Coordinates of C-alpha atoms in Angstrom, one line a residue:
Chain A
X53 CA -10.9 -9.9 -3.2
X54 CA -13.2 -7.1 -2.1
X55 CA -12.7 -4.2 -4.3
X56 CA -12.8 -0.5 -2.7
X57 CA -13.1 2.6 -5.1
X58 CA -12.0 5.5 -3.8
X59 CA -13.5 9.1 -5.0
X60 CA -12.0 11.8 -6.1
X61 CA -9.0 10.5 -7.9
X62 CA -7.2 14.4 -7.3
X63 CA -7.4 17.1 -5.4
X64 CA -6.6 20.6 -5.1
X65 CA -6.8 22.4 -2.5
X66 CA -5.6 26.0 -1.1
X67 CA -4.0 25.7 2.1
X68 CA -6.4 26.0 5.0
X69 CA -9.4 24.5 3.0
X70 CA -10.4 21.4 4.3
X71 CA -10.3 18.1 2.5
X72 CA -11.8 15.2 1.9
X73 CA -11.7 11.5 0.5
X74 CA -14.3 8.6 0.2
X75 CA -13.6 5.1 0.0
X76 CA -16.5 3.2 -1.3
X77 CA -17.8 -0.6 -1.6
X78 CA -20.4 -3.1 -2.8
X79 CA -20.0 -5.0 -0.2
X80 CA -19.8 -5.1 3.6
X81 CA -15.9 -4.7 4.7
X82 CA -14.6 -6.5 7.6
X83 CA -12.1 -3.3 8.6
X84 CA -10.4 -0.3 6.7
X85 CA -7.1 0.8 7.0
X86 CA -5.6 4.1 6.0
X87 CA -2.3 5.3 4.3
X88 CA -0.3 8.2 3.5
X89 CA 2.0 8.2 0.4
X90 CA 4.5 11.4 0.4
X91 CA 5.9 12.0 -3.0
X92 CA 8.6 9.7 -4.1
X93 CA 8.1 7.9 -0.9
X94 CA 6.4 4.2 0.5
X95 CA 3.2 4.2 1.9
X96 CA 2.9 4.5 5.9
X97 CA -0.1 3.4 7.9
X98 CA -2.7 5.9 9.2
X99 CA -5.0 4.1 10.7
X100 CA -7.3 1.2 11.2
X101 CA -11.7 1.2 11.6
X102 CA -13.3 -1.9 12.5
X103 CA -16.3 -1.0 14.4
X104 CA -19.8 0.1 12.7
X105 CA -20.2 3.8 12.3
X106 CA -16.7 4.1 14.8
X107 CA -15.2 7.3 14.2
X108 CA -11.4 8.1 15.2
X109 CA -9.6 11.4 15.6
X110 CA -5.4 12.4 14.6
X111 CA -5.1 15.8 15.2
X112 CA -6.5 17.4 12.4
X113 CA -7.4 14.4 10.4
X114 CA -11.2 12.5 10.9
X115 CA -11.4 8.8 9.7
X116 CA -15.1 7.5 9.8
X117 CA -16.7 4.1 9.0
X118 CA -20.1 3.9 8.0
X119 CA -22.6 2.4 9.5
X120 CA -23.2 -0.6 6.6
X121 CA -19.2 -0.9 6.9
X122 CA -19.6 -0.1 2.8
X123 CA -18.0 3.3 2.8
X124 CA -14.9 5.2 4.6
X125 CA -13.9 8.9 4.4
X126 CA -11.2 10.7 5.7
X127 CA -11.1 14.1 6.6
X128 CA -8.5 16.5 6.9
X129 CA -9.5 20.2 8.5
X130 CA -7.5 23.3 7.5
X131 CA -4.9 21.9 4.9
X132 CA -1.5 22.4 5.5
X133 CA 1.6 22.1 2.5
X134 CA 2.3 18.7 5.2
X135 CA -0.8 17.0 4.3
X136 CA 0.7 17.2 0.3
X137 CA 0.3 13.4 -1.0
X138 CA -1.8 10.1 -1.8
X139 CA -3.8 9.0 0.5
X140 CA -5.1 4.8 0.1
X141 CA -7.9 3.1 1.8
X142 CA -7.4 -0.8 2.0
X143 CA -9.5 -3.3 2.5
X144 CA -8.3 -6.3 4.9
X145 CA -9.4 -9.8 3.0
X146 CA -7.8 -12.7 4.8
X147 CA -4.4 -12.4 4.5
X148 CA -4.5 -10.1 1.4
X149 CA -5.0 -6.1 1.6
X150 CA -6.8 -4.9 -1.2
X151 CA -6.1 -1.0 -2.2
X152 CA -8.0 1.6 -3.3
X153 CA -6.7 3.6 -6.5
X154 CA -5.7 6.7 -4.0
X155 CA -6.6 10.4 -3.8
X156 CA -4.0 12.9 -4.3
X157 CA -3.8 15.6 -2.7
X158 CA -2.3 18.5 -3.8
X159 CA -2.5 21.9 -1.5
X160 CA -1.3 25.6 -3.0
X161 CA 0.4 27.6 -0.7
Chain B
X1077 CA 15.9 -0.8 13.4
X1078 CA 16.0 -0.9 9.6
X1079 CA 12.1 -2.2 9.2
X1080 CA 11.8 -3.2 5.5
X1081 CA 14.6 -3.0 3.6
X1082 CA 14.6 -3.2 -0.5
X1083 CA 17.6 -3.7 -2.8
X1084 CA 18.3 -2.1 -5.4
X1085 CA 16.3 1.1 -5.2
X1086 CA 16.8 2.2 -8.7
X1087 CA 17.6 -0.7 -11.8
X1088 CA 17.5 -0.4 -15.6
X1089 CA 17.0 -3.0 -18.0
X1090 CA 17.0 -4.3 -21.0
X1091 CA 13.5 -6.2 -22.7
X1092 CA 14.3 -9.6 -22.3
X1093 CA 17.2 -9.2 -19.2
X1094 CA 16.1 -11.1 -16.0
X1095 CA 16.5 -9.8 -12.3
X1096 CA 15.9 -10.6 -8.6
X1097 CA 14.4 -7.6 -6.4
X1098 CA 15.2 -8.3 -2.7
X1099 CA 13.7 -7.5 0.4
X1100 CA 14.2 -8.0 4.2
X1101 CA 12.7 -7.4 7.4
X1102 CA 13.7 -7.5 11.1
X1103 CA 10.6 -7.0 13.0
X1104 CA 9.9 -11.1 13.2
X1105 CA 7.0 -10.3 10.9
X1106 CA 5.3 -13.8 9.4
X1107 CA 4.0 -11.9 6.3
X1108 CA 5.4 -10.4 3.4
X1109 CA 4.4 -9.0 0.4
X1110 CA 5.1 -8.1 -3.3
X1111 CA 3.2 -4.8 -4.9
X1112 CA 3.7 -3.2 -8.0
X1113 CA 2.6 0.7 -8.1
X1114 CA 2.6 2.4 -11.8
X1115 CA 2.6 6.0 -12.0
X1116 CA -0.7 7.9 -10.6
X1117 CA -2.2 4.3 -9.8
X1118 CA -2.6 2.3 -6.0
X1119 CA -0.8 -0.4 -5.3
X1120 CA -1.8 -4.2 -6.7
X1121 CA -0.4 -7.1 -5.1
X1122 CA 2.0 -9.7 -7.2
X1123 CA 2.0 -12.6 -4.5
X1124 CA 2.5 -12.7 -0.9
X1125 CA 3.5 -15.1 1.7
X1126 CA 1.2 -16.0 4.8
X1127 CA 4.1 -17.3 6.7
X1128 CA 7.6 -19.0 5.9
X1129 CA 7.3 -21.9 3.5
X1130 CA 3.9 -20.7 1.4
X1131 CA 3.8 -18.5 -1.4
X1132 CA 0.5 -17.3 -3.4
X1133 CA -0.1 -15.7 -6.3
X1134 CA -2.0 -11.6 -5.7
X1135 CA -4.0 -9.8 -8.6
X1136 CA -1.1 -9.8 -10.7
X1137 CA 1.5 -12.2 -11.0
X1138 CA 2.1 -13.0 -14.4
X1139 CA 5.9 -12.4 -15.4
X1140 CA 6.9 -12.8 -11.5
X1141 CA 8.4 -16.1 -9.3
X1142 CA 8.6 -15.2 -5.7
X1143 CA 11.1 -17.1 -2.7
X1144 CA 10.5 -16.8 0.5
X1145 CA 14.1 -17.8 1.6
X1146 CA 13.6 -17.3 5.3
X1147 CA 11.3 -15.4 7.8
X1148 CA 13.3 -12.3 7.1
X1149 CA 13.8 -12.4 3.4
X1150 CA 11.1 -12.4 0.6
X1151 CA 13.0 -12.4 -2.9
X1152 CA 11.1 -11.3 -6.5
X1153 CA 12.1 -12.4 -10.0
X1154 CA 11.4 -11.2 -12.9
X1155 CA 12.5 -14.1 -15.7
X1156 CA 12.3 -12.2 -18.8
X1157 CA 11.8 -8.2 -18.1
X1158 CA 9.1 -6.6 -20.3
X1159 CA 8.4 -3.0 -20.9
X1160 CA 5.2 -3.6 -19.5
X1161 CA 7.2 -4.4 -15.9
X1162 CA 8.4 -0.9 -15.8
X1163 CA 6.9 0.3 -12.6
X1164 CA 7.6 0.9 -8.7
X1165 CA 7.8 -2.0 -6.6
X1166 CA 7.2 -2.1 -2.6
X1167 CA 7.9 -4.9 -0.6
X1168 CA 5.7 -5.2 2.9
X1169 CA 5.3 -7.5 6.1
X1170 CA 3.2 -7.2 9.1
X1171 CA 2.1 -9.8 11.7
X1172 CA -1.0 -11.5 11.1
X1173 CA -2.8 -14.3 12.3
X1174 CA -4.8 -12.5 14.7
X1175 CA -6.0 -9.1 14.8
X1176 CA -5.4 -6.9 11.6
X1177 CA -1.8 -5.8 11.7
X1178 CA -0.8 -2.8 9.8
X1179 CA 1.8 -3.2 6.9
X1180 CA 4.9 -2.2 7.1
X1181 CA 6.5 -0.7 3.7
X1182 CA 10.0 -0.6 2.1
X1183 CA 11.5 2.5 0.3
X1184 CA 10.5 0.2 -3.0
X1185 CA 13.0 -0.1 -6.2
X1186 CA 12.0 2.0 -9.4
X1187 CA 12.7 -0.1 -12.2
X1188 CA 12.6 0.5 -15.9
X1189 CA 12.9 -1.6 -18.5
X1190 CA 13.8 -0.6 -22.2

């Protein structure tokens, strides 16, 4: 399947600072979904880009698709202890999602 | 509404011992999946199940048999456990056939092997 590479593997952050995660790949991606993994927990679904260069809001969290649909990010303004935990990008192939390796994040109080 | 229920959540065994990891959903879902997470990785799929009656084999399924007993139920097996297995496992469905459904996860079952 179509392989996405996410970058940075870890972060740490102090609370407040904003953060950021990139999900990269060699080839053009029909959609990206996002996920949240809590410590000692499952993943839960964020969200879901489909559109070239489409750009979608949460609150305090910014999801963007580029505009080659070869890269993702997701951005998170003003950290809080809350945002503490792995976040995935997936790649929908068919019937298969394909995962990136995650970026944890870790925020100091 | 339980969502995606996983037995056991925790299991130790032996190298060698053999084990079936279950999993269950009630939201009518058509697919369900098999991942295996180790520590500080992502998630890498074992096999899945488009809809009731087909099986196929993910990025890893060497070691594994899968069942898909019923729309609901989506069993695992691991015939001879080995060290090597020790890991997290999450079970998953969503809907798909049209659109792209997000999936749905279980609490998953931490198993070590000795």
């Amino acid at each position: 399947g179509q392989q996405v590479m996410q970058i940075p593997q870890y972060q740490h952050v102090q609370e407040g600072e904003d953060f950021t995660t990139y999900c990269n790949s060699s080839t053009t991606l029909s959609n990206i979904q996002w996920y949240k993994q809590r410590p000692g927990g499952h993943p839960v679904f964020l969200i879901q880009l489909v559109k070239s260069g489409e750009v979608k809001k949460q609150k305090r969290l910014t999801f963007q698709f580029g505009e080659a649909k070869k890269n993702s990010s997701l951005h998170i303004t003003a950290t809080q202890t809350t945002d503490v935990g792995t976040y995935f990008c997936s790649n929908n192939a068919g019937n298969m999602l394909t995962f990136g390796g995650g970026t944890r994040l870790m925020v100091k109080p | 509404n339980a969502g995606v229920t996983q037995t056991p959540k925790f299991q130790v065994l032996k190298t060698g011992q053999s084990m079936t990891l279950q999993c269950a959903q009630d939201m009518n879902h058509n697919s369900m999946y098999w991942y295996r997470q180790d520590p500080g990785m992502g998630l890498r799929l074992i096999y899945y199940s488009a809809s009731e009656g087909t099986t196929d084999k993910g990025e890893v399924p060497n070691g594994y048999n899968v069942s898909r007993l019923n729309k609901r139920e989506f069993s695992l097996r691991l015939e001879s456990a080995a060290p090597s297995q020790t890991s997290v496992y999450f079970c998953a469905s969503r809907e798909w056939g049209y659109s792209n459904q997000p999936q749905h996860f279980g609490d998953g079952t931490r198993l070590s092997i000795l």
